[in-house]
Amino acid sequence: MTSGTTTPARTGRPSKVRVIVAVMLFVTVVINYMDRANLSIAMPALSGDLDLSTAQQGLLLSAFGWTYAAMQLPGGWLVDRVSPRVLYTLCLILWSLATFFMGIVGGFAALVVLRLLVGALEAPAYPINSRVATAWFPERERATAIGFYTSGQFIGLALLTPVLSWLQAAMSWHWVFILTGVVGIVWGAVWYLVYREPRDSRANEAEIDLIRSGGGLVELAEDRPQERPRNTRGDVATVLGRKKLWGIYIGQFCLTSTLWFFLTWFPTYLVDYRGMDYIESGLLASLPYVAAVIGVVSSGLVSDLLLRKGVSLSLARKAPIITGLLLTTLMAGAAFTDSTALVITFLSIAFFGNGLASITWSLVSALAPQRLLGLTGGMFNFIGNLSSIATPIVIGFLVTDESFTPAFGYMTAVTVVGILSYVFLVGRIERVSERQPS
């Protein structure tokens, strides 16, 4: 996985190239979510400069979600056919260019168009992450790896929200987009130069054997795109016709709804409904992200520890998810207090729970038919990220000038649906058959 193609060394001790892969995925996720959240950070100032109504703000905040959701299935199709090295490089550079130009244009319509482009180009990101993790990590390490790189979305937001808020206050909202765009373009080049598939990397045979014997699908990385058959209607019927898969689809929608609240309306809530300035809101907004980081890291470690202790795969994977969703319902407490400290406490506990539940992608690799991993991941991400459309729009309709309480009620109800989905639909964790059940 280092730059250049090399012949794997043949030694007895497994190398640790997969650790570098995890770090690269982590950095990519940081950039991915930085480019999702930059608009919400800029929105209070941007909406004032452009004199945007609440309806226009909701439309602009949801624009990413329209194309992000619409491109999930095409994105999954691409993931099954184009190498992660090439596909991630193209996506990173192109969505970062669109982000960069958001800092240059000055009109509402142009911002909407560019945000639509960012959404479309980020669509393959998490299916790529899942494919890379499935090829590079054995089952007993996979949840830890997924938890580690997923924590990037929260660590990045925890560290960069205050920085970008300060940048906006010191200069202007334009620089929020310019800076984040440049960072993504540079990292796209780094990804292309450094990432390799297992057999083309410096991973030795011992590491590759460890991955394969532990359930890692190294052969995914060895397949040639032109050799892969086209997805048929029957394939689509498979990923849409299984109760277990619908359980994780619905659960992901509910889990991701909380994330999209924080990525869209949270800074506006702090500024407009709690009366904070940009810098204060940036500092306080980082606290729930810190809590989410702790939740994400704990989730993967606890899940894999349970698995190594002999606990069933079903319990080891589902226990952190359901526990996390239960904690997320405490978001409702923010609606019943005027104390800023208590509001941040309730929201931090809720986002900790959201992070604790974030190993849901490990269920995709465990449940999906092996041949349809990309298509299943695309469907999972598509349905899950319909919340990126629904959340900003629904909250925009529910809140009033005086009260944000209906928004917290909506978020709590959605979370309860997610809990029920994992309890009653997912059931035992085992790979779904491609054949229709009799």
Tab-separated table of C-alpha atoms in Angstrom:
chain	number	residue	atom	x	y	z
A	1	MET	CA	0.000	0.000	0.000
A	2	THR	CA	2.940	2.331	-0.253
A	3	SER	CA	3.856	4.250	-3.330
A	4	GLY	CA	4.825	2.080	-6.247
A	5	THR	CA	4.029	-1.529	-6.987
A	6	THR	CA	6.300	-3.975	-5.211
A	7	THR	CA	6.657	-7.696	-4.799
A	8	PRO	CA	5.362	-8.788	-1.389
A	9	ALA	CA	8.103	-9.925	0.931
A	10	ARG	CA	7.848	-13.522	2.050
A	11	THR	CA	8.353	-13.438	5.808
A	12	GLY	CA	6.707	-15.246	8.678
A	13	ARG	CA	5.562	-12.201	10.644
A	14	PRO	CA	2.585	-10.359	9.118
A	15	SER	CA	3.372	-6.838	8.013
A	16	LYS	CA	1.159	-3.924	9.106
A	17	VAL	CA	0.301	-2.312	5.797
A	18	ARG	CA	-3.410	-2.484	6.634
A	19	VAL	CA	-2.758	0.002	9.454
A	20	ILE	CA	-1.598	2.535	6.861
A	21	VAL	CA	-4.738	1.784	4.843
A	22	ALA	CA	-6.866	2.565	7.903
A	23	VAL	CA	-5.030	5.866	8.434
A	24	MET	CA	-5.563	6.844	4.799
A	25	LEU	CA	-9.268	6.080	5.046
A	26	PHE	CA	-9.393	8.137	8.251
A	27	VAL	CA	-7.887	11.216	6.581
A	28	THR	CA	-10.195	10.822	3.597
A	29	VAL	CA	-13.248	10.669	5.869
A	30	VAL	CA	-12.083	13.827	7.685
A	31	ILE	CA	-11.978	15.670	4.357
A	32	ASN	CA	-15.247	14.095	3.237
A	33	TYR	CA	-17.123	15.409	6.258
A	34	MET	CA	-15.312	18.723	6.346
A	35	ASP	CA	-16.752	19.352	2.880
A	36	ARG	CA	-20.224	18.300	4.039
A	37	ALA	CA	-20.233	20.514	7.134
A	38	ASN	CA	-18.559	23.639	5.757
A	39	LEU	CA	-21.863	24.985	4.426
A	40	SER	CA	-23.597	24.766	7.804
A	41	ILE	CA	-20.671	26.589	9.422
A	42	ALA	CA	-20.822	29.321	6.778
A	43	MET	CA	-24.623	29.496	6.669
A	44	PRO	CA	-25.287	32.132	9.382
A	45	ALA	CA	-22.956	34.635	7.663
A	46	LEU	CA	-23.696	33.493	4.112
A	47	SER	CA	-27.459	33.787	4.562
A	48	GLY	CA	-27.032	37.307	5.892
A	49	ASP	CA	-24.821	38.414	3.011
A	50	LEU	CA	-27.128	36.929	0.364
A	51	ASP	CA	-30.347	37.778	2.244
A	52	LEU	CA	-31.587	34.183	2.111
A	53	SER	CA	-34.959	33.236	3.534
A	54	THR	CA	-35.371	30.228	5.829
A	55	ALA	CA	-36.828	28.294	2.897
A	56	GLN	CA	-33.806	29.117	0.729
A	57	GLN	CA	-31.468	28.084	3.532
A	58	GLY	CA	-33.257	24.739	3.821
A	59	LEU	CA	-33.059	24.197	0.064
A	60	LEU	CA	-29.360	25.007	-0.055
A	61	LEU	CA	-28.631	22.810	2.983
A	62	SER	CA	-30.512	19.907	1.400
A	63	ALA	CA	-29.006	20.298	-2.109
A	64	PHE	CA	-26.088	18.014	-1.263
A	65	GLY	CA	-28.492	15.285	-0.220
A	66	TRP	CA	-30.492	15.219	-3.456
A	67	THR	CA	-27.591	14.200	-5.660
A	68	TYR	CA	-25.758	12.287	-2.932
A	69	ALA	CA	-28.755	9.991	-2.501
A	70	ALA	CA	-29.538	9.792	-6.225
A	71	MET	CA	-25.978	8.735	-7.064
A	72	GLN	CA	-25.678	5.968	-4.466
A	73	LEU	CA	-26.692	3.163	-6.819
A	74	PRO	CA	-24.558	4.421	-9.727
A	75	GLY	CA	-21.795	4.935	-7.165
A	76	GLY	CA	-22.116	1.350	-5.954
A	77	TRP	CA	-22.006	0.173	-9.567
A	78	LEU	CA	-18.769	2.108	-10.099
A	79	VAL	CA	-17.239	0.712	-6.905
A	80	ASP	CA	-17.754	-2.823	-8.237
A	81	ARG	CA	-15.908	-1.940	-11.466
A	82	VAL	CA	-13.340	0.816	-10.892
A	83	SER	CA	-10.366	0.408	-8.564
A	84	PRO	CA	-10.483	2.412	-5.307
A	85	ARG	CA	-7.198	4.061	-6.244
A	86	VAL	CA	-8.592	5.619	-9.418
A	87	LEU	CA	-12.192	6.216	-8.346
A	88	TYR	CA	-11.380	7.872	-5.021
A	89	THR	CA	-8.779	10.109	-6.653
A	90	LEU	CA	-11.241	11.376	-9.264
A	91	CYS	CA	-14.021	11.902	-6.734
A	92	LEU	CA	-11.799	13.700	-4.215
A	93	ILE	CA	-10.338	16.143	-6.718
A	94	LEU	CA	-13.629	16.899	-8.480
A	95	TRP	CA	-15.765	17.427	-5.364
A	96	SER	CA	-12.981	19.568	-3.879
A	97	LEU	CA	-12.912	21.729	-7.013
A	98	ALA	CA	-16.671	22.259	-6.692
A	99	THR	CA	-16.164	23.174	-3.022
A	100	PHE	CA	-13.395	25.618	-3.931
A	101	PHE	CA	-15.619	27.427	-6.430
A	102	MET	CA	-18.351	27.808	-3.798
A	103	GLY	CA	-16.017	30.329	-2.195
A	104	ILE	CA	-15.707	32.296	-5.428
A	105	VAL	CA	-19.270	32.507	-6.729
A	106	GLY	CA	-21.704	34.832	-5.015
A	107	GLY	CA	-25.196	33.836	-6.114
A	108	PHE	CA	-27.756	31.511	-4.561
A	109	ALA	CA	-28.384	29.536	-7.770
A	110	ALA	CA	-24.669	28.970	-8.396
A	111	LEU	CA	-24.183	27.768	-4.824
A	112	VAL	CA	-27.041	25.294	-5.214
A	113	VAL	CA	-25.563	23.915	-8.456
A	114	LEU	CA	-22.104	23.517	-6.934
A	115	ARG	CA	-23.547	21.886	-3.832
A	116	LEU	CA	-25.422	19.438	-6.057
A	117	LEU	CA	-22.090	18.583	-7.710
A	118	VAL	CA	-20.412	18.013	-4.348
A	119	GLY	CA	-23.190	15.613	-3.371
A	120	ALA	CA	-22.964	13.626	-6.599
A	121	LEU	CA	-19.183	13.324	-6.448
A	122	GLU	CA	-19.086	12.291	-2.776
A	123	ALA	CA	-21.647	9.529	-3.356
A	124	PRO	CA	-19.168	6.671	-3.970
A	125	ALA	CA	-17.070	7.537	-0.897
A	126	TYR	CA	-18.521	5.223	1.745
A	127	PRO	CA	-19.054	2.283	-0.620
A	128	ILE	CA	-15.359	2.674	-1.502
A	129	ASN	CA	-14.463	2.706	2.198
A	130	SER	CA	-16.478	-0.472	2.755
A	131	ARG	CA	-14.886	-2.208	-0.231
A	132	VAL	CA	-11.378	-1.275	0.919
A	133	ALA	CA	-12.096	-2.419	4.496
A	134	THR	CA	-13.581	-5.712	3.292
A	135	ALA	CA	-10.506	-6.442	1.172
A	136	TRP	CA	-7.902	-5.292	3.696
A	137	PHE	CA	-9.185	-6.374	7.133
A	138	PRO	CA	-10.076	-9.775	8.630
A	139	GLU	CA	-13.498	-9.997	10.265
A	140	ARG	CA	-12.132	-9.786	13.818
A	141	GLU	CA	-10.408	-6.463	13.049
A	142	ARG	CA	-12.929	-4.987	10.661
A	143	ALA	CA	-15.232	-3.232	13.128
A	144	THR	CA	-12.216	-1.629	14.816
A	145	ALA	CA	-10.939	-0.449	11.434
A	146	ILE	CA	-14.361	0.861	10.430
A	147	GLY	CA	-14.776	2.537	13.801
A	148	PHE	CA	-11.347	4.131	13.468
A	149	TYR	CA	-11.828	5.629	10.037
A	150	THR	CA	-15.447	6.551	10.763
A	151	SER	CA	-14.230	8.519	13.773
A	152	GLY	CA	-12.608	10.804	11.220
A	153	GLN	CA	-15.969	12.365	10.468
A	154	PHE	CA	-16.289	13.459	14.097
A	155	ILE	CA	-12.634	14.185	14.890
A	156	GLY	CA	-12.421	16.367	11.818
A	157	LEU	CA	-15.566	18.251	12.771
A	158	ALA	CA	-14.459	18.580	16.416
A	159	LEU	CA	-11.112	20.087	15.438
A	160	LEU	CA	-12.092	22.002	12.324
A	161	THR	CA	-15.444	23.508	13.350
A	162	PRO	CA	-13.746	26.052	15.678
A	163	VAL	CA	-11.020	26.695	13.077
A	164	LEU	CA	-13.464	27.291	10.230
A	165	SER	CA	-15.720	29.383	12.486
A	166	TRP	CA	-12.727	31.553	13.396
A	167	LEU	CA	-11.722	31.808	9.729
A	168	GLN	CA	-15.228	32.965	8.861
A	169	ALA	CA	-15.232	35.558	11.657
A	170	ALA	CA	-11.710	36.806	10.853
A	171	MET	CA	-12.028	36.907	7.060
A	172	SER	CA	-15.291	35.832	5.424
A	173	TRP	CA	-17.428	32.784	4.688
A	174	HIS	CA	-15.812	32.563	1.237
A	175	TRP	CA	-12.552	31.328	2.761
A	176	VAL	CA	-14.290	28.409	4.467
A	177	PHE	CA	-14.912	26.886	1.031
A	178	ILE	CA	-11.625	27.949	-0.561
A	179	LEU	CA	-9.509	26.396	2.197
A	180	THR	CA	-11.436	23.131	2.411
A	181	GLY	CA	-11.383	22.801	-1.373
A	182	VAL	CA	-7.601	23.165	-1.587
A	183	VAL	CA	-7.070	20.561	1.148
A	184	GLY	CA	-9.195	18.021	-0.721
A	185	ILE	CA	-7.413	18.559	-4.041
A	186	VAL	CA	-4.025	17.962	-2.412
A	187	TRP	CA	-5.226	14.810	-0.643
A	188	GLY	CA	-6.672	13.428	-3.868
A	189	ALA	CA	-3.187	13.491	-5.366
A	190	VAL	CA	-1.729	11.855	-2.248
A	191	TRP	CA	-4.309	9.038	-2.378
A	192	TYR	CA	-3.411	8.226	-5.991
A	193	LEU	CA	0.312	8.200	-5.269
A	194	VAL	CA	0.139	6.059	-2.127
A	195	TYR	CA	-2.848	3.675	-2.138
A	196	ARG	CA	-2.451	0.181	-3.600
A	197	GLU	CA	-4.530	-3.005	-3.601
A	198	PRO	CA	-3.291	-5.816	-1.291
A	199	ARG	CA	-1.473	-7.813	-3.987
A	200	ASP	CA	0.153	-4.686	-5.426
A	201	SER	CA	1.273	-3.372	-2.055
A	202	ARG	CA	4.162	-4.039	0.298
A	203	ALA	CA	1.984	-6.310	2.401
A	204	ASN	CA	3.819	-9.603	2.804
A	205	GLU	CA	2.294	-13.016	2.226
A	206	ALA	CA	1.812	-13.516	5.951
A	207	GLU	CA	-0.360	-10.408	6.195
A	208	ILE	CA	-2.369	-11.336	3.113
A	209	ASP	CA	-2.882	-14.858	4.488
A	210	LEU	CA	-3.967	-13.379	7.830
A	211	ILE	CA	-6.520	-11.175	6.079
A	212	ARG	CA	-7.850	-13.973	3.879
A	213	SER	CA	-8.032	-16.618	6.615
A	214	GLY	CA	-9.838	-14.133	8.854
A	215	GLY	CA	-12.607	-13.528	6.333
A	216	GLY	CA	-11.117	-10.597	4.449
A	217	LEU	CA	-12.101	-10.759	0.796
A	218	VAL	CA	-8.696	-10.190	-0.770
A	219	GLU	CA	-10.041	-11.505	-4.068
A	220	LEU	CA	-12.192	-8.369	-4.371
A	221	ALA	CA	-9.023	-6.416	-4.965
A	222	GLU	CA	-7.735	-8.991	-7.443
A	223	ASP	CA	-10.827	-8.989	-9.668
A	224	ARG	CA	-10.504	-7.056	-12.885
A	225	PRO	CA	-13.378	-4.633	-13.547
A	226	GLN	CA	-13.925	-5.889	-17.084
A	227	GLU	CA	-14.402	-9.437	-15.765
A	228	ARG	CA	-17.273	-8.498	-13.483
A	229	PRO	CA	-20.748	-9.248	-14.797
A	230	ARG	CA	-23.358	-6.565	-15.055
A	231	ASN	CA	-25.850	-6.236	-12.245
A	232	THR	CA	-29.191	-7.629	-13.368
A	233	ARG	CA	-32.754	-6.939	-12.310
A	234	GLY	CA	-32.453	-10.062	-10.218
A	235	ASP	CA	-29.485	-8.540	-8.382
A	236	VAL	CA	-31.489	-5.411	-7.620
A	237	ALA	CA	-34.391	-7.599	-6.501
A	238	THR	CA	-32.021	-9.410	-4.147
A	239	VAL	CA	-30.771	-6.282	-2.405
A	240	LEU	CA	-34.332	-4.919	-2.188
A	241	GLY	CA	-36.080	-8.158	-1.288
A	242	ARG	CA	-34.465	-9.250	1.973
A	243	LYS	CA	-35.882	-8.331	5.376
A	244	LYS	CA	-32.442	-8.268	6.986
A	245	LEU	CA	-31.159	-5.801	4.418
A	246	TRP	CA	-34.221	-3.586	4.840
A	247	GLY	CA	-33.508	-3.633	8.562
A	248	ILE	CA	-30.089	-2.078	8.071
A	249	TYR	CA	-31.381	0.290	5.352
A	250	ILE	CA	-34.077	1.735	7.627
A	251	GLY	CA	-31.741	1.721	10.603
A	252	GLN	CA	-29.157	3.677	8.629
A	253	PHE	CA	-31.725	6.293	7.614
A	254	CYS	CA	-32.607	6.799	11.269
A	255	LEU	CA	-28.994	6.857	12.453
A	256	THR	CA	-27.892	9.244	9.717
A	257	SER	CA	-30.779	11.623	10.428
A	258	THR	CA	-29.067	12.618	13.671
A	259	LEU	CA	-25.790	13.179	11.872
A	260	TRP	CA	-27.477	15.409	9.315
A	261	PHE	CA	-29.070	17.489	12.048
A	262	PHE	CA	-25.574	18.274	13.313
A	263	LEU	CA	-24.232	18.806	9.795
A	264	THR	CA	-26.970	21.244	8.766
A	265	TRP	CA	-29.048	22.970	11.458
A	266	PHE	CA	-26.871	22.692	14.574
A	267	PRO	CA	-24.716	25.838	14.021
A	268	THR	CA	-27.816	27.847	13.075
A	269	TYR	CA	-29.586	26.544	16.203
A	270	LEU	CA	-26.717	27.771	18.394
A	271	VAL	CA	-26.491	31.198	16.729
A	272	ASP	CA	-30.166	31.987	16.070
A	273	TYR	CA	-31.927	30.118	18.901
A	274	ARG	CA	-29.265	30.198	21.644
A	275	GLY	CA	-27.899	33.677	20.829
A	276	MET	CA	-24.219	32.764	20.416
A	277	ASP	CA	-21.661	34.505	18.217
A	278	TYR	CA	-19.756	32.638	15.494
A	279	ILE	CA	-16.650	31.854	17.552
A	280	GLU	CA	-18.588	30.802	20.671
A	281	SER	CA	-20.896	28.611	18.607
A	282	GLY	CA	-17.902	27.039	16.879
A	283	LEU	CA	-16.279	26.136	20.192
A	284	LEU	CA	-19.441	24.730	21.769
A	285	ALA	CA	-20.446	22.934	18.574
A	286	SER	CA	-17.184	20.991	18.752
A	287	LEU	CA	-18.101	19.342	22.085
A	288	PRO	CA	-20.741	16.923	20.713
A	289	TYR	CA	-18.260	15.972	17.987
A	290	VAL	CA	-15.653	15.124	20.635
A	291	ALA	CA	-18.248	12.952	22.379
A	292	ALA	CA	-19.040	11.270	19.066
A	293	VAL	CA	-15.353	10.470	18.541
A	294	ILE	CA	-15.288	8.645	21.876
A	295	GLY	CA	-18.428	6.769	20.871
A	296	VAL	CA	-17.066	5.735	17.483
A	297	VAL	CA	-13.730	4.483	18.812
A	298	SER	CA	-15.419	2.658	21.702
A	299	SER	CA	-17.895	1.039	19.340
A	300	GLY	CA	-15.376	-0.727	17.153
A	301	LEU	CA	-13.122	-1.735	20.039
A	302	VAL	CA	-15.972	-3.122	22.141
A	303	SER	CA	-17.558	-4.935	19.212
A	304	ASP	CA	-14.339	-6.659	18.148
A	305	LEU	CA	-13.442	-7.431	21.788
A	306	LEU	CA	-16.794	-9.159	22.252
A	307	LEU	CA	-16.165	-11.125	19.073
A	308	ARG	CA	-12.731	-12.258	20.269
A	309	LYS	CA	-14.255	-13.280	23.609
A	310	GLY	CA	-16.542	-15.700	21.815
A	311	VAL	CA	-19.726	-13.622	21.783
A	312	SER	CA	-21.859	-14.211	18.708
A	313	LEU	CA	-21.361	-11.955	15.695
A	314	SER	CA	-24.983	-10.812	16.004
A	315	LEU	CA	-24.625	-9.625	19.602
A	316	ALA	CA	-21.141	-8.191	19.112
A	317	ARG	CA	-22.266	-6.024	16.192
A	318	LYS	CA	-25.826	-5.118	17.216
A	319	ALA	CA	-25.273	-4.343	20.919
A	320	PRO	CA	-23.264	-1.122	20.341
A	321	ILE	CA	-25.690	-0.024	17.622
A	322	ILE	CA	-28.866	-0.444	19.673
A	323	THR	CA	-27.260	0.975	22.838
A	324	GLY	CA	-26.065	3.977	20.854
A	325	LEU	CA	-29.505	4.633	19.405
A	326	LEU	CA	-31.052	4.456	22.887
A	327	LEU	CA	-28.602	7.125	24.072
A	328	THR	CA	-29.385	9.244	21.012
A	329	THR	CA	-33.009	9.603	22.166
A	330	LEU	CA	-31.710	11.798	25.025
A	331	MET	CA	-31.542	14.581	22.440
A	332	ALA	CA	-35.152	15.233	23.451
A	333	GLY	CA	-33.893	16.634	26.754
A	334	ALA	CA	-32.545	19.724	24.972
A	335	ALA	CA	-36.125	20.807	24.301
A	336	PHE	CA	-36.947	21.087	28.000
A	337	THR	CA	-34.199	23.295	29.389
A	338	ASP	CA	-33.038	26.891	28.987
A	339	SER	CA	-29.553	26.088	30.261
A	340	THR	CA	-26.921	26.191	27.544
A	341	ALA	CA	-24.747	23.819	29.576
A	342	LEU	CA	-27.548	21.249	29.793
A	343	VAL	CA	-28.394	21.634	26.105
A	344	ILE	CA	-24.790	20.891	25.123
A	345	THR	CA	-24.713	17.997	27.618
A	346	PHE	CA	-27.852	16.379	26.206
A	347	LEU	CA	-26.662	16.834	22.629
A	348	SER	CA	-23.190	15.526	23.467
A	349	ILE	CA	-24.657	12.356	25.013
A	350	ALA	CA	-26.906	11.956	21.974
A	351	PHE	CA	-24.013	12.341	19.555
A	352	PHE	CA	-21.880	9.975	21.650
A	353	GLY	CA	-24.663	7.457	21.114
A	354	ASN	CA	-24.702	8.214	17.398
A	355	GLY	CA	-20.978	7.507	17.283
A	356	LEU	CA	-21.397	4.317	19.315
A	357	ALA	CA	-23.892	3.079	16.723
A	358	SER	CA	-21.702	3.972	13.759
A	359	ILE	CA	-20.298	0.497	12.988
A	360	THR	CA	-23.342	-0.168	10.820
A	361	TRP	CA	-21.105	-0.543	7.742
A	362	SER	CA	-19.722	-3.723	9.332
A	363	LEU	CA	-23.219	-5.168	8.864
A	364	VAL	CA	-23.071	-4.437	5.139
A	365	SER	CA	-19.909	-6.512	4.755
A	366	ALA	CA	-21.380	-9.249	6.996
A	367	LEU	CA	-24.867	-9.443	5.428
A	368	ALA	CA	-24.422	-8.559	1.747
A	369	PRO	CA	-24.093	-11.298	-0.875
A	370	GLN	CA	-20.372	-11.346	-1.678
A	371	ARG	CA	-20.855	-10.644	-5.390
A	372	LEU	CA	-23.212	-7.752	-4.644
A	373	LEU	CA	-21.215	-5.967	-1.962
A	374	GLY	CA	-20.965	-2.722	-3.929
A	375	LEU	CA	-24.629	-2.737	-4.945
A	376	THR	CA	-25.771	-3.495	-1.393
A	377	GLY	CA	-23.492	-0.797	-0.020
A	378	GLY	CA	-24.870	1.655	-2.552
A	379	MET	CA	-28.467	0.820	-1.594
A	380	PHE	CA	-27.588	1.047	2.117
A	381	ASN	CA	-26.006	4.452	1.642
A	382	PHE	CA	-28.771	5.621	-0.734
A	383	ILE	CA	-31.616	4.899	1.685
A	384	GLY	CA	-29.597	6.023	4.687
A	385	ASN	CA	-28.754	9.320	3.084
A	386	LEU	CA	-32.288	10.143	2.059
A	387	SER	CA	-32.068	11.637	5.545
A	388	SER	CA	-29.702	14.253	4.116
A	389	ILE	CA	-32.693	15.496	2.111
A	390	ALA	CA	-35.414	14.908	4.685
A	391	THR	CA	-33.704	16.229	7.813
A	392	PRO	CA	-32.904	19.815	6.746
A	393	ILE	CA	-36.241	20.235	4.952
A	394	VAL	CA	-38.447	18.707	7.673
A	395	ILE	CA	-36.713	20.670	10.420
A	396	GLY	CA	-37.037	23.834	8.344
A	397	PHE	CA	-40.798	23.307	8.201
A	398	LEU	CA	-41.186	22.262	11.847
A	399	VAL	CA	-39.286	24.998	13.652
A	400	THR	CA	-40.711	28.425	14.327
A	401	ASP	CA	-39.000	31.724	15.026
A	402	GLU	CA	-39.513	31.122	18.749
A	403	SER	CA	-39.039	27.369	19.196
A	404	PHE	CA	-36.775	24.563	18.032
A	405	THR	CA	-38.658	21.982	20.132
A	406	PRO	CA	-40.515	20.284	17.221
A	407	ALA	CA	-37.165	19.485	15.611
A	408	PHE	CA	-35.993	17.591	18.677
A	409	GLY	CA	-39.300	15.719	18.789
A	410	TYR	CA	-38.884	14.647	15.172
A	411	MET	CA	-35.294	13.500	15.699
A	412	THR	CA	-36.261	11.429	18.750
A	413	ALA	CA	-39.143	9.715	16.938
A	414	VAL	CA	-36.908	8.801	13.999
A	415	THR	CA	-34.336	7.299	16.367
A	416	VAL	CA	-36.977	5.084	18.003
A	417	VAL	CA	-37.892	3.729	14.560
A	418	GLY	CA	-34.223	2.848	14.064
A	419	ILE	CA	-34.122	0.868	17.306
A	420	LEU	CA	-37.208	-1.115	16.299
A	421	SER	CA	-35.675	-1.817	12.898
A	422	TYR	CA	-32.534	-3.412	14.318
A	423	VAL	CA	-34.482	-5.387	16.920
A	424	PHE	CA	-37.252	-6.786	14.716
A	425	LEU	CA	-35.960	-6.770	11.117
A	426	VAL	CA	-32.236	-7.479	11.174
A	427	GLY	CA	-32.247	-10.543	13.418
A	428	ARG	CA	-29.260	-12.876	13.259
A	429	ILE	CA	-26.188	-11.551	11.432
A	430	GLU	CA	-25.408	-13.930	8.570
A	431	ARG	CA	-24.663	-13.442	4.889
A	432	VAL	CA	-27.822	-13.142	2.798
A	433	SER	CA	-28.314	-15.696	0.029
A	434	GLU	CA	-28.727	-14.493	-3.541
A	435	ARG	CA	-31.536	-17.002	-4.013
A	436	GLN	CA	-35.066	-16.027	-3.104
A	437	PRO	CA	-36.145	-17.684	0.149
A	438	SER	CA	-38.704	-20.442	-0.379
